[in-house]
PDB file of C-alpha atoms in Angstrom:
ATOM      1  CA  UNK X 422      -9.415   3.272 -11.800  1.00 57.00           C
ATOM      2  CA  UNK X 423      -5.654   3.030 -11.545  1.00 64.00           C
ATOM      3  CA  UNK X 424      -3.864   1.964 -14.821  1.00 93.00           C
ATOM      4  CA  UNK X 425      -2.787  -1.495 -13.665  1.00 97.00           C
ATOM      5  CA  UNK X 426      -3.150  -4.717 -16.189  1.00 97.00           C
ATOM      6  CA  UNK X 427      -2.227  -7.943 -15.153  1.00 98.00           C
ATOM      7  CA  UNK X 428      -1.840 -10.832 -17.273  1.00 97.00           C
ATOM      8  CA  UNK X 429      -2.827 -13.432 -17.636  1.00 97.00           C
ATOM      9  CA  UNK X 430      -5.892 -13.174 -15.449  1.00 97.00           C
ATOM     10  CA  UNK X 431      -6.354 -16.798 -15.020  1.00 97.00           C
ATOM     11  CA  UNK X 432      -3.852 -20.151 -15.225  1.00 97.00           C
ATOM     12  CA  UNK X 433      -3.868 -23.460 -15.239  1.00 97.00           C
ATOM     13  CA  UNK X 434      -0.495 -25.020 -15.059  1.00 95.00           C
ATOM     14  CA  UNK X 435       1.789 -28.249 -13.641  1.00 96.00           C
ATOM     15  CA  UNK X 436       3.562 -28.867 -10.822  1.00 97.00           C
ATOM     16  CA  UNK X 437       7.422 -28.219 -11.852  1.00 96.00           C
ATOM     17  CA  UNK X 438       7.031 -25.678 -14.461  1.00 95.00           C
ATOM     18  CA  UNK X 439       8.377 -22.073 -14.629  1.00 95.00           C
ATOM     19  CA  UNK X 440       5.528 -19.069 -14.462  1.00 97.00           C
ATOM     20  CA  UNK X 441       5.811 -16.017 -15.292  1.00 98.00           C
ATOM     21  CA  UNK X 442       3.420 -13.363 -14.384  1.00 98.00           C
ATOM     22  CA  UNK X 443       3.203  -9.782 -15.052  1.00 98.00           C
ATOM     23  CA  UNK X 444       2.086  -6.347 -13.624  1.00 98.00           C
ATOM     24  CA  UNK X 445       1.944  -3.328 -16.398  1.00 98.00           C
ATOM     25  CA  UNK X 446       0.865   0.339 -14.943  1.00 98.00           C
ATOM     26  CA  UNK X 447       0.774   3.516 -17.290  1.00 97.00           C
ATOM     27  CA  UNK X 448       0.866   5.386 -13.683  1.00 95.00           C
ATOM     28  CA  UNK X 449       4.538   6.358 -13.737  1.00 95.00           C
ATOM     29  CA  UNK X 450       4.698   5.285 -10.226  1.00 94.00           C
ATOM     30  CA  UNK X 451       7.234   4.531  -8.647  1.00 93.00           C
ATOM     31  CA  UNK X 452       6.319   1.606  -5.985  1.00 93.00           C
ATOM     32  CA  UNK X 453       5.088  -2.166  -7.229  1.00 96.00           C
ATOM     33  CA  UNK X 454       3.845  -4.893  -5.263  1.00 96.00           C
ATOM     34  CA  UNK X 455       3.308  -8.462  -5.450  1.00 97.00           C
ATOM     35  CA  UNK X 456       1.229 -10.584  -3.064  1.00 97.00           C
ATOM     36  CA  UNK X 457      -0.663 -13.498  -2.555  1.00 97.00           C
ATOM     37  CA  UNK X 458      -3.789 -13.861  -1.209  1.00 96.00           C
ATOM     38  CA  UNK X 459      -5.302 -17.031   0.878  1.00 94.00           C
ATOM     39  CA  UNK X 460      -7.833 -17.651   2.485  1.00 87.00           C
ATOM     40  CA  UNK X 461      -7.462 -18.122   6.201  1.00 81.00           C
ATOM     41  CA  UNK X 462      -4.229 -15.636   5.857  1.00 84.00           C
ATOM     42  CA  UNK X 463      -5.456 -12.346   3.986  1.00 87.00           C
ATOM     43  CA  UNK X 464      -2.503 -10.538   1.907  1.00 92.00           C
ATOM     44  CA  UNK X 465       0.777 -11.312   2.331  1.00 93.00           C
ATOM     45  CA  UNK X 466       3.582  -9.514   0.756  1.00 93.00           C
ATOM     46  CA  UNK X 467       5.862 -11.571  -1.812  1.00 96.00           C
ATOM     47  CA  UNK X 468       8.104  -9.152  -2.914  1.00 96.00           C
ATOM     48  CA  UNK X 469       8.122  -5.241  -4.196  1.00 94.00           C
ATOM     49  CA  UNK X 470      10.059  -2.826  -5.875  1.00 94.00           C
ATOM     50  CA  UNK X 471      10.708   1.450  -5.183  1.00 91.00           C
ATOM     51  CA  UNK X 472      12.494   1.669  -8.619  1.00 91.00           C
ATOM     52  CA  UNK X 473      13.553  -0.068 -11.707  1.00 94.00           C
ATOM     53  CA  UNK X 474      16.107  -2.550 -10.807  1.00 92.00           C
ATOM     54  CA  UNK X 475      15.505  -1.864  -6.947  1.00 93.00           C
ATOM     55  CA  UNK X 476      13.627  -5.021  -5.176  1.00 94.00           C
ATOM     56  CA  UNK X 477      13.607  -6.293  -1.917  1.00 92.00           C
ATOM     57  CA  UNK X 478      11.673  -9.480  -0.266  1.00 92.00           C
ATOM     58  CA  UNK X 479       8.387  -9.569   1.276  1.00 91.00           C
ATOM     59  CA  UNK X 480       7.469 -11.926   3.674  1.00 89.00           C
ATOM     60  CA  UNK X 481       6.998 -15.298   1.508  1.00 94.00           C
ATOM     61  CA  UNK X 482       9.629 -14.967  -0.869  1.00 95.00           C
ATOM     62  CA  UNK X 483      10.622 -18.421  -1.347  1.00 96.00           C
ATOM     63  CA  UNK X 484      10.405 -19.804  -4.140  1.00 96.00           C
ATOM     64  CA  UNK X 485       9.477 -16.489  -6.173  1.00 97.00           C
ATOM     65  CA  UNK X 486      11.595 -13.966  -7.878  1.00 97.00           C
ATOM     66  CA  UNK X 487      10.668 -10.684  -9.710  1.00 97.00           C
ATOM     67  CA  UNK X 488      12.409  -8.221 -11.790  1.00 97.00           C
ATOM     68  CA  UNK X 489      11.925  -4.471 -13.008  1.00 97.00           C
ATOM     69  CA  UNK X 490      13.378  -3.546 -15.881  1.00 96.00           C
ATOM     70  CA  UNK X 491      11.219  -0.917 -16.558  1.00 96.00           C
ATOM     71  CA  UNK X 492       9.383   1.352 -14.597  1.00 96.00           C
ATOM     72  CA  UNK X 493       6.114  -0.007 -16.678  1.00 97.00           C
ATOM     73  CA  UNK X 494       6.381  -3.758 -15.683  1.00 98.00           C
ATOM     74  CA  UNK X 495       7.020  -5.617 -12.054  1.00 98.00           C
ATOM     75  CA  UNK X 496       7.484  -9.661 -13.390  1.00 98.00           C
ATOM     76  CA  UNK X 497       6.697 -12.098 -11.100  1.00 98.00           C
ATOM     77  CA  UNK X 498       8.541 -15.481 -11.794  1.00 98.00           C
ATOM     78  CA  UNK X 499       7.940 -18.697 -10.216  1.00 97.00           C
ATOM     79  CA  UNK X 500      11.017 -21.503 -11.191  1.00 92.00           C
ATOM     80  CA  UNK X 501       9.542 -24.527 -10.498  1.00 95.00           C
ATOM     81  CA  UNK X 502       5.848 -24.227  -9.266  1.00 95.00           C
ATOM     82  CA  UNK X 503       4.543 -26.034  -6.669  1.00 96.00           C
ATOM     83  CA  UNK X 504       1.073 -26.890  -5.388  1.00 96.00           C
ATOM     84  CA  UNK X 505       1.511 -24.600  -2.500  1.00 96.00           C
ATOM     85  CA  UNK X 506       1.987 -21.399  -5.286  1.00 97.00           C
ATOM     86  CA  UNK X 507      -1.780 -21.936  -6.280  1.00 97.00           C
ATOM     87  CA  UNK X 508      -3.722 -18.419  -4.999  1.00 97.00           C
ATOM     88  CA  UNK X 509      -5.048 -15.380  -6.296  1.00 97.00           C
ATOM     89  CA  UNK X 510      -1.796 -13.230  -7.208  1.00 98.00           C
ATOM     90  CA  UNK X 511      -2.763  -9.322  -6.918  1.00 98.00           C
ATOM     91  CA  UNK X 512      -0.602  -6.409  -7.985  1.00 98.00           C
ATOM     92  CA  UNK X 513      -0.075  -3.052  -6.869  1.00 96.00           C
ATOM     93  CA  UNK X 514       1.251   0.460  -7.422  1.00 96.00           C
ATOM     94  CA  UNK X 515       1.804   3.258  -5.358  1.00 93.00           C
ATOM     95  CA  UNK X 516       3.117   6.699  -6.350  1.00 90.00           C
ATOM     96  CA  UNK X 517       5.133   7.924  -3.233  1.00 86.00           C
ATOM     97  CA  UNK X 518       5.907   7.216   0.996  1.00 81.00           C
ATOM     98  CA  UNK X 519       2.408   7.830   3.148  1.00 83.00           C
ATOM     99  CA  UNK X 520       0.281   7.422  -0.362  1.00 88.00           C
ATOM    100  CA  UNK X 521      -2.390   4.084  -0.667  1.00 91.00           C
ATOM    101  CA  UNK X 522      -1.565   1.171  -2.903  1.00 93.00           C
ATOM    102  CA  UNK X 523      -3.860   0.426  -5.659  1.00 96.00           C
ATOM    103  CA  UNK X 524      -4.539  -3.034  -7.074  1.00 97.00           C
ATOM    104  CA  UNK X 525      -4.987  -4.747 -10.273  1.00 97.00           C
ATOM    105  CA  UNK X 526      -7.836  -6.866 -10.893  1.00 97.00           C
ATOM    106  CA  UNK X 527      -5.591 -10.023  -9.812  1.00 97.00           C
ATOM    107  CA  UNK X 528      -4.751 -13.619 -11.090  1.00 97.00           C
ATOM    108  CA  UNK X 529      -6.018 -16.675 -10.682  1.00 97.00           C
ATOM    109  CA  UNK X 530      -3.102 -19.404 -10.646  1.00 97.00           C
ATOM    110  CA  UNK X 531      -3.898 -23.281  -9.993  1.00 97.00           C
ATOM    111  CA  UNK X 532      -0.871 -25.699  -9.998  1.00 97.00           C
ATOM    112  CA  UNK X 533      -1.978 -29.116 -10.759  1.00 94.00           C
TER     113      UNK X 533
ATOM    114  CA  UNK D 115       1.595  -9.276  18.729  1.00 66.00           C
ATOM    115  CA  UNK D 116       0.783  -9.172  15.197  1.00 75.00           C
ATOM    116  CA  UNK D 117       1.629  -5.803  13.171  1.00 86.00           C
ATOM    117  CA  UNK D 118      -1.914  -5.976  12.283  1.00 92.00           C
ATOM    118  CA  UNK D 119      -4.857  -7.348  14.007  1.00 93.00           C
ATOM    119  CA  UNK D 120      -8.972  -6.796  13.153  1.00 93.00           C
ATOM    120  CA  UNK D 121     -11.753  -8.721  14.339  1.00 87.00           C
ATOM    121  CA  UNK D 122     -12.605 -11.291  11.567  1.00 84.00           C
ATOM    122  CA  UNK D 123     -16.217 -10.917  12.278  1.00 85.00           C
ATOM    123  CA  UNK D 124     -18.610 -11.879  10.536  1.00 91.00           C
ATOM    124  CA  UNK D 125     -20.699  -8.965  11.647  1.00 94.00           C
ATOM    125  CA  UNK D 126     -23.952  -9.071  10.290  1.00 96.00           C
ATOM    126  CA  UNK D 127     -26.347  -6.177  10.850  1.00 97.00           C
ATOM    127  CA  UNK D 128     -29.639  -4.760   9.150  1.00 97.00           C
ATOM    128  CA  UNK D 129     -30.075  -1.957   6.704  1.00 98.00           C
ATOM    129  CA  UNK D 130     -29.770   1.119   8.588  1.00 97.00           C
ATOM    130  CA  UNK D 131     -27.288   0.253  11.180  1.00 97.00           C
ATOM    131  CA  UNK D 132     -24.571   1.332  12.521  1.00 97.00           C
ATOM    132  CA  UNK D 133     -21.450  -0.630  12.708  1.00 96.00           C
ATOM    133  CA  UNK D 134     -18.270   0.352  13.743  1.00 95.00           C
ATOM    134  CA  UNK D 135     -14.845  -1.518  13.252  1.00 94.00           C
ATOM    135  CA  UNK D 136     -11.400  -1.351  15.471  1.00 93.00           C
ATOM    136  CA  UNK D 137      -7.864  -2.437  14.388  1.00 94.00           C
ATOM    137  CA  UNK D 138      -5.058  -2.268  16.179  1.00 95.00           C
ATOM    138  CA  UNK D 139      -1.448  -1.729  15.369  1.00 93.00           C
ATOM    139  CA  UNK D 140       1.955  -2.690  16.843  1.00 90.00           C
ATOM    140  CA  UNK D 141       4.935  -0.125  15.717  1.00 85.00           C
ATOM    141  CA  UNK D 142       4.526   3.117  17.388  1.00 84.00           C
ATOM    142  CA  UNK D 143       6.112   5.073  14.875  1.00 82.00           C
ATOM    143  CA  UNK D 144       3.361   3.935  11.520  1.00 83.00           C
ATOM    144  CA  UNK D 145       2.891   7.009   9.656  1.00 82.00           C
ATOM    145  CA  UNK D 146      -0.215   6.299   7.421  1.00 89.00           C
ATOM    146  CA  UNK D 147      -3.356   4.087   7.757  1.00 93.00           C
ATOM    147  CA  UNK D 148      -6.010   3.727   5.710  1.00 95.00           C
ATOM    148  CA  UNK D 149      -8.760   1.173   4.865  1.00 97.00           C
ATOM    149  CA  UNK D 150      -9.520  -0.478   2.212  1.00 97.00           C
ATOM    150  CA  UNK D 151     -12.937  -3.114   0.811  1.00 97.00           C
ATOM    151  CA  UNK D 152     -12.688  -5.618  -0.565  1.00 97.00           C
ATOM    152  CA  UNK D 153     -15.494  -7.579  -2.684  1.00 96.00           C
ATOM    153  CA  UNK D 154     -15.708 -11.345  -2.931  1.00 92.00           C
ATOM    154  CA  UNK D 155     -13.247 -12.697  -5.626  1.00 89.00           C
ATOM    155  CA  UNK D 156     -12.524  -9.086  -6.337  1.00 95.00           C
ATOM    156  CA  UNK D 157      -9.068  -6.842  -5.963  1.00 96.00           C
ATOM    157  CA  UNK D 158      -9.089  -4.293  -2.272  1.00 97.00           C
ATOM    158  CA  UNK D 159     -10.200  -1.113  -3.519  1.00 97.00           C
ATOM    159  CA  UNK D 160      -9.005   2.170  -1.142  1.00 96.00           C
ATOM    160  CA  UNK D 161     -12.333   3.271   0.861  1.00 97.00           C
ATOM    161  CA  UNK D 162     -10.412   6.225   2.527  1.00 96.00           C
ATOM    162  CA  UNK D 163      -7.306   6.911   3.715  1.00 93.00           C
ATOM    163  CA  UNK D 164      -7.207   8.295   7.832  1.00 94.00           C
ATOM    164  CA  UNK D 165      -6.026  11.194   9.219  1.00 89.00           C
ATOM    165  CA  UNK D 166      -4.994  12.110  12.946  1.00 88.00           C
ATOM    166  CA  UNK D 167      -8.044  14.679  13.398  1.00 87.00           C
ATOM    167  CA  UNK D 168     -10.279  12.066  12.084  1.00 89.00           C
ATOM    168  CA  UNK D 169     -11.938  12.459   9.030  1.00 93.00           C
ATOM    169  CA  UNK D 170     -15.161  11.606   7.102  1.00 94.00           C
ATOM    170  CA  UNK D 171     -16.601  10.895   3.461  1.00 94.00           C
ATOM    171  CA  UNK D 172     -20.438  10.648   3.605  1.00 96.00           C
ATOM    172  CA  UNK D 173     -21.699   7.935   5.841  1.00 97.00           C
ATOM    173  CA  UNK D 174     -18.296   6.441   6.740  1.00 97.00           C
ATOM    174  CA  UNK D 175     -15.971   8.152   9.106  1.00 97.00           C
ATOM    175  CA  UNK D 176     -12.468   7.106  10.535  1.00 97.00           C
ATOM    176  CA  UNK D 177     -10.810   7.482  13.533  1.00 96.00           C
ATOM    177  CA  UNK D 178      -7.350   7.423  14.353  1.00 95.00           C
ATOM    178  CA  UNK D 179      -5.786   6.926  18.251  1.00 93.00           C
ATOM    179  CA  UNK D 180      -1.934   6.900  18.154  1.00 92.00           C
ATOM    180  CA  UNK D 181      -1.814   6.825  21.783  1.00 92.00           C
ATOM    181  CA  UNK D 182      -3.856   3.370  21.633  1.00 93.00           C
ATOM    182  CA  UNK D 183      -2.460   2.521  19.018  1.00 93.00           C
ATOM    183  CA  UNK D 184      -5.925   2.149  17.220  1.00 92.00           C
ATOM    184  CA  UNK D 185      -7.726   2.861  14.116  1.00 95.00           C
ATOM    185  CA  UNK D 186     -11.909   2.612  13.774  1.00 96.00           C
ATOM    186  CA  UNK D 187     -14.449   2.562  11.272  1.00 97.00           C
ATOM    187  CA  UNK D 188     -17.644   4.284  11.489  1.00 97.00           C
ATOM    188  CA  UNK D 189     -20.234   3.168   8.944  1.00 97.00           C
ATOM    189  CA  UNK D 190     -23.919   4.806   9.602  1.00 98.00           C
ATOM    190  CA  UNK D 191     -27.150   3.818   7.794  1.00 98.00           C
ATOM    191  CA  UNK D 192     -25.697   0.675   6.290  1.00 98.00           C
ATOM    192  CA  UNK D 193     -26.606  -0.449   3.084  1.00 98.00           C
ATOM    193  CA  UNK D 194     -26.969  -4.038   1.083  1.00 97.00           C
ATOM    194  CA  UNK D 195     -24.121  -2.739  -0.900  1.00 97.00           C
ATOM    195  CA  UNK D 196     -21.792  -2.190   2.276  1.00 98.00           C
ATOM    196  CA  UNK D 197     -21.532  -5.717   2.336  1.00 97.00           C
ATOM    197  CA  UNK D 198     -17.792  -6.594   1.682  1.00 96.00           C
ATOM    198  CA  UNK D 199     -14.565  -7.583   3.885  1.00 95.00           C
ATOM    199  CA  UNK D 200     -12.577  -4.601   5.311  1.00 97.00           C
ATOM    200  CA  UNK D 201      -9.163  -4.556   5.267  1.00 96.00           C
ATOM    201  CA  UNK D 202      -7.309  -2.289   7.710  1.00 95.00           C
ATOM    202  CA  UNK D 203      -3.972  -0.975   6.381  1.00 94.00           C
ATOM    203  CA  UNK D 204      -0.895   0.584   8.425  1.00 92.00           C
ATOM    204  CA  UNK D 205       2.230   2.172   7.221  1.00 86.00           C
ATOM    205  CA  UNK D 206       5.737   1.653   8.904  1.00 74.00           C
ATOM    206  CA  UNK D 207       7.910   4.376   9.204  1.00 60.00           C
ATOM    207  CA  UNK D 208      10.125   4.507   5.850  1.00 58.00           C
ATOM    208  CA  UNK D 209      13.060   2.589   5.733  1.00 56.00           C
ATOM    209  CA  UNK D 210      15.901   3.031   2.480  1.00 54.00           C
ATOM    210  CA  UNK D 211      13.764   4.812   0.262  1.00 51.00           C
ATOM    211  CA  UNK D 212      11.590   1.444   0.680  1.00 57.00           C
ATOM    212  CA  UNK D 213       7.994   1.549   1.816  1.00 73.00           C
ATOM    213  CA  UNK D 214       5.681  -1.512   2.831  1.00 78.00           C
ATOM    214  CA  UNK D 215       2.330  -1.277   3.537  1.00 85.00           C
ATOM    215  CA  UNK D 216       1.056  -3.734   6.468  1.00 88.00           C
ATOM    216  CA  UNK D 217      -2.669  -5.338   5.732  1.00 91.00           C
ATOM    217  CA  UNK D 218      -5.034  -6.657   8.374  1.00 92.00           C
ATOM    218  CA  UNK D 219      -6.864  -9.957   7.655  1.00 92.00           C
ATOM    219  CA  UNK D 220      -9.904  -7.816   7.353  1.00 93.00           C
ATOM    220  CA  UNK D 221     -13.062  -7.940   8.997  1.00 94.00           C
ATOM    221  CA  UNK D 222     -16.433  -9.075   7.015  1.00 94.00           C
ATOM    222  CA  UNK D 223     -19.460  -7.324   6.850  1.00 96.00           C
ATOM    223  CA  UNK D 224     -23.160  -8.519   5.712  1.00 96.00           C
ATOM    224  CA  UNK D 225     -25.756  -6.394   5.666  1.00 97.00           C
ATOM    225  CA  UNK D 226     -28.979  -8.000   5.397  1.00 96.00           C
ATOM    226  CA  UNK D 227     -32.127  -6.891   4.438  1.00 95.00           C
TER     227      UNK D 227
END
């Protein structure tokens, strides 16, 4: 399997409060991903990254921001989380253009 | 039209079948497809990537139509443990050194004793 570690794999938490979440690979690659996965909608892109300090938006940014400071870590930070934020986050890498994506094992966030 | 579309199934078919899967894509100029399962509550796992002459890895084989703008999945002598959801996966063109990759909803599969 891919070396992808998320953390933490599961979190409880209150409307309003910041949350951070966060990807680690020992891959070297160069491509992260965030998304969100519901049901009813499949995965949906939040944001992603092709280098450290490069990002760019997905489509359902709002509300979530992410940075790379490293090639090891993608951070995923929501400010103020809302009910509407509670899914299963999943991560992934991908080493170059035309190559597959591979996924962490995911999170588990509930906003209360 | 959606960049992605699958039929959401479910299918549900008997150990030994055959079942085959389409997806279909909307930019002409996608570069890479493959397909992924996924289990329930689990992370998509890659089940093979497609090529243009088609390709195969046991009893799954994929197909590729650029004309059509299609991609299918052939699985043959299905098994309990083919149950899953499969996501078809299509990538744009490359754009600013970025790349995205474009995921169907998936279509789900039970095989039943």
């Amino acid at each position: 399997d891919a070396g992808i570690t998320q953390s933490p794999r599961h979190k409880v938490t209150e409307t309003g409060t910041p949350v951070t979440l966060r990807c680690h690979q020992t891959e070297n690659h160069r491509y992260m991903y965030w998304y969100r996965q519901d049901p009813g909608h499949g995965l949906r892109l939040i944001h992603y990254s092709y280098g450290v300090k490069d990002t760019d938006k997905g489509e359902v940014s709002d509300g979530y921001s992410v940075s790379r400071s490293k090639t090891e870590d993608f951070l995923l930070t929501l400010e103020s989380a809302t009910s509407s934020q509670t899914s299963v986050y999943f991560c992934a890498i991908k080493q170059g253009v035309g190559q597959p994506q591979h996924f962490g094992d995911g999170t588990r966030l509930s906003i209360l | 039209r959606k960049e992605v579309e699958q039929d959401p199934g479910p299918f549900n078919v008997p150990e030994g079948a055959t079942v085959a899967f389409n997806c279909t894509y909307s930019n002409s100029a996608s570069q890479s497809f493959f397909w992924y399962r996924q289990d329930c509550r689990k992370e998509p796992k890659l089940l093979m990537s497609v090529y243009s002459s088609g390709n195969e890895d046991g009893r799954f084989t994929a197909q590729l139509n650029r004309a059509s703008q299609y991609i299918s999945l052939l699985i043959r002598d299905s098994k309990l443990s083919d149950s899953a959801t499969y996501l078809c996966v299509v990538s744009p063109i490359t754009q600013g050194g970025s790349e995205k990759l474009v995921f169907g909803k998936g279509t789900k599969l039970t095989v039943n004793p």
